[in-house]
Amino acid sequence: AQSVSQHNHHVILSEAASLELGCNYSYGGTVNLFWYVQYPGQHLQLLLKYFSGDPLVKGIKGFEAEFIKSKFSFNLRKPSVQWSDTAEYFCAVITSSNTGKLIFGQGTTLQVKP
Amino acid sequence: NAGVTQTPKFRILKIGQSMTLQCAQDMNHNYMYWYRQDPGMGLKLIYYSVGAGITDKGEVPNGYNVSRSTTEDFPLRLELAAPSQTSVYFCASDSQGNTGELFFGEGSRLTVL
């Protein structure tokens, strides 16, 4: 079955530290990849997406992610985190065989200490 | 433009009770979804709809029912509430259904005691 795995469940960083959250998916065909963010007390919102083209995609608030097809990965990065980045982050995928149904990873809780 | 609106935001149910979670969107989106979010489990798809009159099961449909009589509304019904249905429920919509760019409601926190 298709799945998405996020390896870091809870990450604690100090402000200005660099961030990388891992995401791997299990599907050999065409995929669209996403990172969603859920700030405390808010609903999920799209952070960035990859459909095709340049495998390095940039999203809002200085986040970026790199699609590495050979590794089935779509890791999220930010060079310098801020306290306001404290949130839960979800990786998600739509596959060519599962059109219309977004499959989510387990989520990573990021806590940034001021 | 309200986006996706869910009601109620919080509800406590007793085992065996029934209730309906309401979801409405004003963006004229065809595709709508219900997810449940449990700690450490991410979001699991319960049901989805590709348009009025059409619904289909997701990963975890047992214990739930949906209907889609209009483009705007996509209610989720729990017939016989069980403690395993304690969760946060999110409704979402997508204009085309294959973009993955979902617009989410604010969630409904349900506790079954």
Short mmCIF file of C-alpha atoms in Angstrom, two decimals:
data_model
loop_
_atom_site.label_atom_id
_atom_site.label_comp_id
_atom_site.label_asym_id
_atom_site.label_seq_id
_atom_site.Cartn_x
_atom_site.Cartn_y
_atom_site.Cartn_z
CA ALA A 1 0.00 0.00 0.00
CA GLN A 2 1.10 3.53 -0.67
CA SER A 3 2.38 5.31 2.39
CA VAL A 4 4.26 8.35 3.61
CA SER A 5 6.77 8.16 6.42
CA GLN A 6 8.12 11.04 8.46
CA HIS A 7 11.08 9.98 10.52
CA ASN A 8 11.19 12.78 13.04
CA HIS A 9 8.18 12.82 15.33
CA HIS A 10 9.27 15.61 17.64
CA VAL A 11 12.03 18.11 16.96
CA ILE A 12 13.24 20.79 19.33
CA LEU A 13 15.48 23.57 18.03
CA SER A 14 16.75 26.91 19.19
CA GLU A 15 16.04 30.00 17.14
CA ALA A 16 18.41 30.48 14.19
CA ALA A 17 19.17 26.75 14.00
CA SER A 18 18.79 25.01 10.67
CA LEU A 19 15.92 22.62 10.08
CA GLU A 20 15.56 19.49 8.02
CA LEU A 21 12.52 17.24 8.33
CA GLY A 22 12.60 13.91 6.57
CA CYS A 23 9.82 12.52 4.39
CA ASN A 24 9.80 9.33 2.34
CA TYR A 25 7.00 7.83 0.32
CA SER A 26 6.41 4.38 -1.09
CA TYR A 27 5.23 4.51 -4.70
CA GLY A 28 7.16 3.95 -7.89
CA GLY A 29 5.06 6.02 -10.28
CA THR A 30 4.28 9.68 -10.74
CA VAL A 31 3.68 11.66 -7.56
CA ASN A 32 2.72 15.13 -6.48
CA LEU A 33 4.28 16.03 -3.14
CA PHE A 34 3.28 18.48 -0.47
CA TRP A 35 4.17 19.88 2.90
CA TYR A 36 1.36 21.19 5.05
CA VAL A 37 1.76 23.11 8.31
CA GLN A 38 -0.58 23.37 11.26
CA TYR A 39 0.19 26.21 13.64
CA PRO A 40 -1.13 25.86 17.20
CA GLY A 41 -4.89 26.21 17.25
CA GLN A 42 -5.16 26.67 13.49
CA HIS A 43 -6.17 24.54 10.55
CA LEU A 44 -3.76 22.97 8.11
CA GLN A 45 -2.42 25.12 5.34
CA LEU A 46 -0.24 24.43 2.35
CA LEU A 47 3.45 25.24 2.86
CA LEU A 48 4.80 24.13 -0.52
CA LYS A 49 4.22 21.65 -3.30
CA TYR A 50 6.04 19.76 -6.03
CA PHE A 51 4.36 18.68 -9.25
CA SER A 52 7.18 18.57 -11.80
CA GLY A 53 10.24 20.46 -13.01
CA ASP A 54 12.89 21.84 -10.69
CA PRO A 55 13.16 19.36 -7.80
CA LEU A 56 14.03 22.16 -5.40
CA VAL A 57 10.84 24.00 -4.54
CA LYS A 58 10.39 27.07 -2.41
CA GLY A 59 7.40 27.78 -0.26
CA ILE A 60 6.17 30.41 2.11
CA LYS A 61 8.12 31.77 5.09
CA GLY A 62 11.54 30.73 3.78
CA PHE A 63 10.86 27.00 3.62
CA GLU A 64 12.09 24.83 0.79
CA ALA A 65 11.99 21.15 -0.06
CA GLU A 66 13.94 18.92 -2.37
CA PHE A 67 12.47 16.03 -4.32
CA ILE A 68 14.97 13.21 -4.79
CA LYS A 69 13.26 10.62 -6.94
CA SER A 70 15.92 7.95 -6.49
CA LYS A 71 15.47 8.12 -2.74
CA PHE A 72 11.67 8.56 -2.78
CA SER A 73 12.23 11.55 -0.53
CA PHE A 74 10.89 15.07 -0.17
CA ASN A 75 12.69 16.63 2.78
CA LEU A 76 11.72 20.01 4.16
CA ARG A 77 14.41 22.54 5.02
CA LYS A 78 14.81 26.00 6.45
CA PRO A 79 18.21 27.61 7.02
CA SER A 80 17.24 29.53 10.17
CA VAL A 81 14.10 28.80 12.16
CA GLN A 82 12.11 31.30 14.18
CA TRP A 83 9.97 30.86 17.26
CA SER A 84 6.93 31.44 15.03
CA ASP A 85 7.79 28.26 13.10
CA THR A 86 6.61 26.20 16.07
CA ALA A 87 3.96 23.98 14.51
CA GLU A 88 3.17 20.50 13.29
CA TYR A 89 4.38 19.67 9.80
CA PHE A 90 2.84 17.06 7.54
CA CYS A 91 4.26 15.57 4.40
CA ALA A 92 1.66 14.33 1.90
CA VAL A 93 1.51 12.71 -1.53
CA ILE A 94 -0.95 12.16 -4.33
CA THR A 95 -0.02 9.36 -6.70
CA SER A 96 -1.04 8.70 -10.28
CA SER A 97 -2.95 5.61 -9.12
CA ASN A 98 -4.66 7.37 -6.24
CA THR A 99 -5.79 10.57 -7.88
CA GLY A 100 -7.74 12.90 -5.67
CA LYS A 101 -6.79 11.27 -2.37
CA LEU A 102 -4.02 12.89 -0.42
CA ILE A 103 -2.02 10.48 1.76
CA PHE A 104 -0.46 12.07 4.82
CA GLY A 105 2.54 11.18 6.91
CA GLN A 106 2.34 10.92 10.68
CA GLY A 107 3.42 14.50 11.23
CA THR A 108 6.42 16.12 12.93
CA THR A 109 6.00 18.48 15.82
CA LEU A 110 8.57 21.27 15.72
CA GLN A 111 9.22 23.26 18.85
CA VAL A 112 11.46 26.30 18.48
CA LYS A 113 12.86 27.73 21.69
CA PRO A 114 13.43 31.50 21.76
CA ASN B 1 -15.33 34.49 1.54
CA ALA B 2 -15.47 32.04 4.46
CA GLY B 3 -13.69 29.11 2.78
CA VAL B 4 -14.45 25.82 4.58
CA THR B 5 -16.66 26.07 7.65
CA GLN B 6 -17.10 23.25 10.14
CA THR B 7 -19.52 22.99 13.04
CA PRO B 8 -19.46 22.26 15.88
CA LYS B 9 -15.89 22.99 16.97
CA PHE B 10 -16.19 20.87 20.10
CA ARG B 11 -18.56 18.12 21.14
CA ILE B 12 -18.74 15.47 23.82
CA LEU B 13 -20.83 12.38 23.10
CA LYS B 14 -21.82 9.38 25.13
CA ILE B 15 -21.21 5.92 23.76
CA GLY B 16 -24.01 4.96 21.38
CA GLN B 17 -25.18 8.48 20.64
CA SER B 18 -25.38 9.82 17.10
CA MET B 19 -24.38 13.14 15.67
CA THR B 20 -23.59 14.96 12.46
CA LEU B 21 -20.55 17.10 11.81
CA GLN B 22 -21.40 19.83 9.37
CA CYS B 23 -19.10 21.08 6.63
CA ALA B 24 -19.79 23.79 4.09
CA GLN B 25 -17.60 25.50 1.52
CA ASP B 26 -18.35 28.58 -0.54
CA MET B 27 -15.65 28.18 -3.19
CA ASN B 28 -17.73 26.03 -5.55
CA HIS B 29 -15.25 23.18 -5.17
CA ASN B 30 -16.31 19.81 -6.50
CA TYR B 31 -14.05 17.66 -4.36
CA MET B 32 -14.58 17.45 -0.62
CA TYR B 33 -12.99 15.28 2.04
CA TRP B 34 -13.31 14.23 5.65
CA TYR B 35 -10.17 13.37 7.56
CA ARG B 36 -9.59 12.40 11.15
CA GLN B 37 -6.40 13.37 12.95
CA ASP B 38 -5.08 11.30 15.82
CA PRO B 39 -1.84 12.03 17.73
CA GLY B 40 1.16 10.45 16.04
CA MET B 41 -0.99 9.04 13.25
CA GLY B 42 -1.28 11.95 10.86
CA LEU B 43 -4.51 12.40 8.94
CA LYS B 44 -6.57 9.48 7.72
CA LEU B 45 -9.17 9.84 4.99
CA ILE B 46 -12.65 8.80 6.07
CA TYR B 47 -14.82 9.64 3.06
CA TYR B 48 -14.59 11.84 0.04
CA SER B 49 -16.84 13.20 -2.66
CA VAL B 50 -16.08 14.23 -6.23
CA GLY B 51 -19.31 16.13 -6.67
CA ALA B 52 -22.92 16.39 -5.62
CA GLY B 53 -24.51 12.96 -5.34
CA ILE B 54 -21.19 11.08 -5.45
CA THR B 55 -19.35 9.80 -2.40
CA ASP B 56 -16.76 7.12 -1.77
CA LYS B 57 -14.93 5.50 1.10
CA GLY B 58 -11.46 6.43 2.19
CA GLU B 59 -9.05 4.55 4.45
CA VAL B 60 -11.14 4.47 7.64
CA PRO B 61 -14.87 4.66 6.78
CA ASN B 62 -16.24 2.24 9.38
CA GLY B 63 -18.67 3.86 11.79
CA TYR B 64 -19.29 6.88 9.56
CA ASN B 65 -21.63 7.92 6.79
CA VAL B 66 -21.72 10.89 4.46
CA SER B 67 -24.01 12.51 1.95
CA ARG B 68 -23.50 15.17 -0.69
CA SER B 69 -26.80 16.60 -1.82
CA THR B 70 -25.30 19.96 -2.83
CA THR B 71 -21.90 21.18 -3.99
CA GLU B 72 -21.58 23.29 -0.84
CA ASP B 73 -22.35 20.81 1.93
CA PHE B 74 -20.70 17.56 2.98
CA PRO B 75 -21.94 16.38 6.38
CA LEU B 76 -20.34 13.48 8.26
CA ARG B 77 -22.58 11.32 10.40
CA LEU B 78 -21.61 9.12 13.31
CA GLU B 79 -24.43 6.66 13.96
CA LEU B 80 -23.33 4.85 17.13
CA ALA B 81 -20.47 6.73 18.72
CA ALA B 82 -17.62 4.68 20.14
CA PRO B 83 -14.57 5.78 22.16
CA SER B 84 -12.38 4.91 19.15
CA GLN B 85 -14.03 7.80 17.32
CA THR B 86 -12.58 10.33 19.75
CA SER B 87 -10.52 12.46 17.40
CA VAL B 88 -10.20 15.76 15.62
CA TYR B 89 -12.11 15.82 12.37
CA PHE B 90 -11.15 18.01 9.43
CA CYS B 91 -13.19 18.78 6.38
CA ALA B 92 -11.39 19.93 3.27
CA SER B 93 -12.10 20.85 -0.32
CA ASP B 94 -10.19 20.98 -3.58
CA SER B 95 -11.33 22.68 -6.76
CA GLN B 96 -10.12 19.94 -9.09
CA GLY B 97 -9.45 16.92 -6.95
CA ASN B 98 -6.10 15.94 -8.31
CA THR B 99 -4.05 18.91 -7.21
CA GLY B 100 -3.61 18.02 -3.55
CA GLU B 101 -4.00 21.68 -2.69
CA LEU B 102 -6.64 21.28 -0.06
CA PHE B 103 -8.43 24.01 1.81
CA PHE B 104 -9.12 22.86 5.33
CA GLY B 105 -11.71 23.82 7.88
CA GLU B 106 -10.70 24.63 11.44
CA GLY B 107 -11.54 21.18 12.73
CA SER B 108 -14.08 19.61 15.07
CA ARG B 109 -12.83 18.02 18.29
CA LEU B 110 -15.03 15.10 19.25
CA THR B 111 -14.78 13.19 22.52
CA VAL B 112 -16.77 9.99 23.09
CA LEU B 113 -17.12 8.93 26.71
#
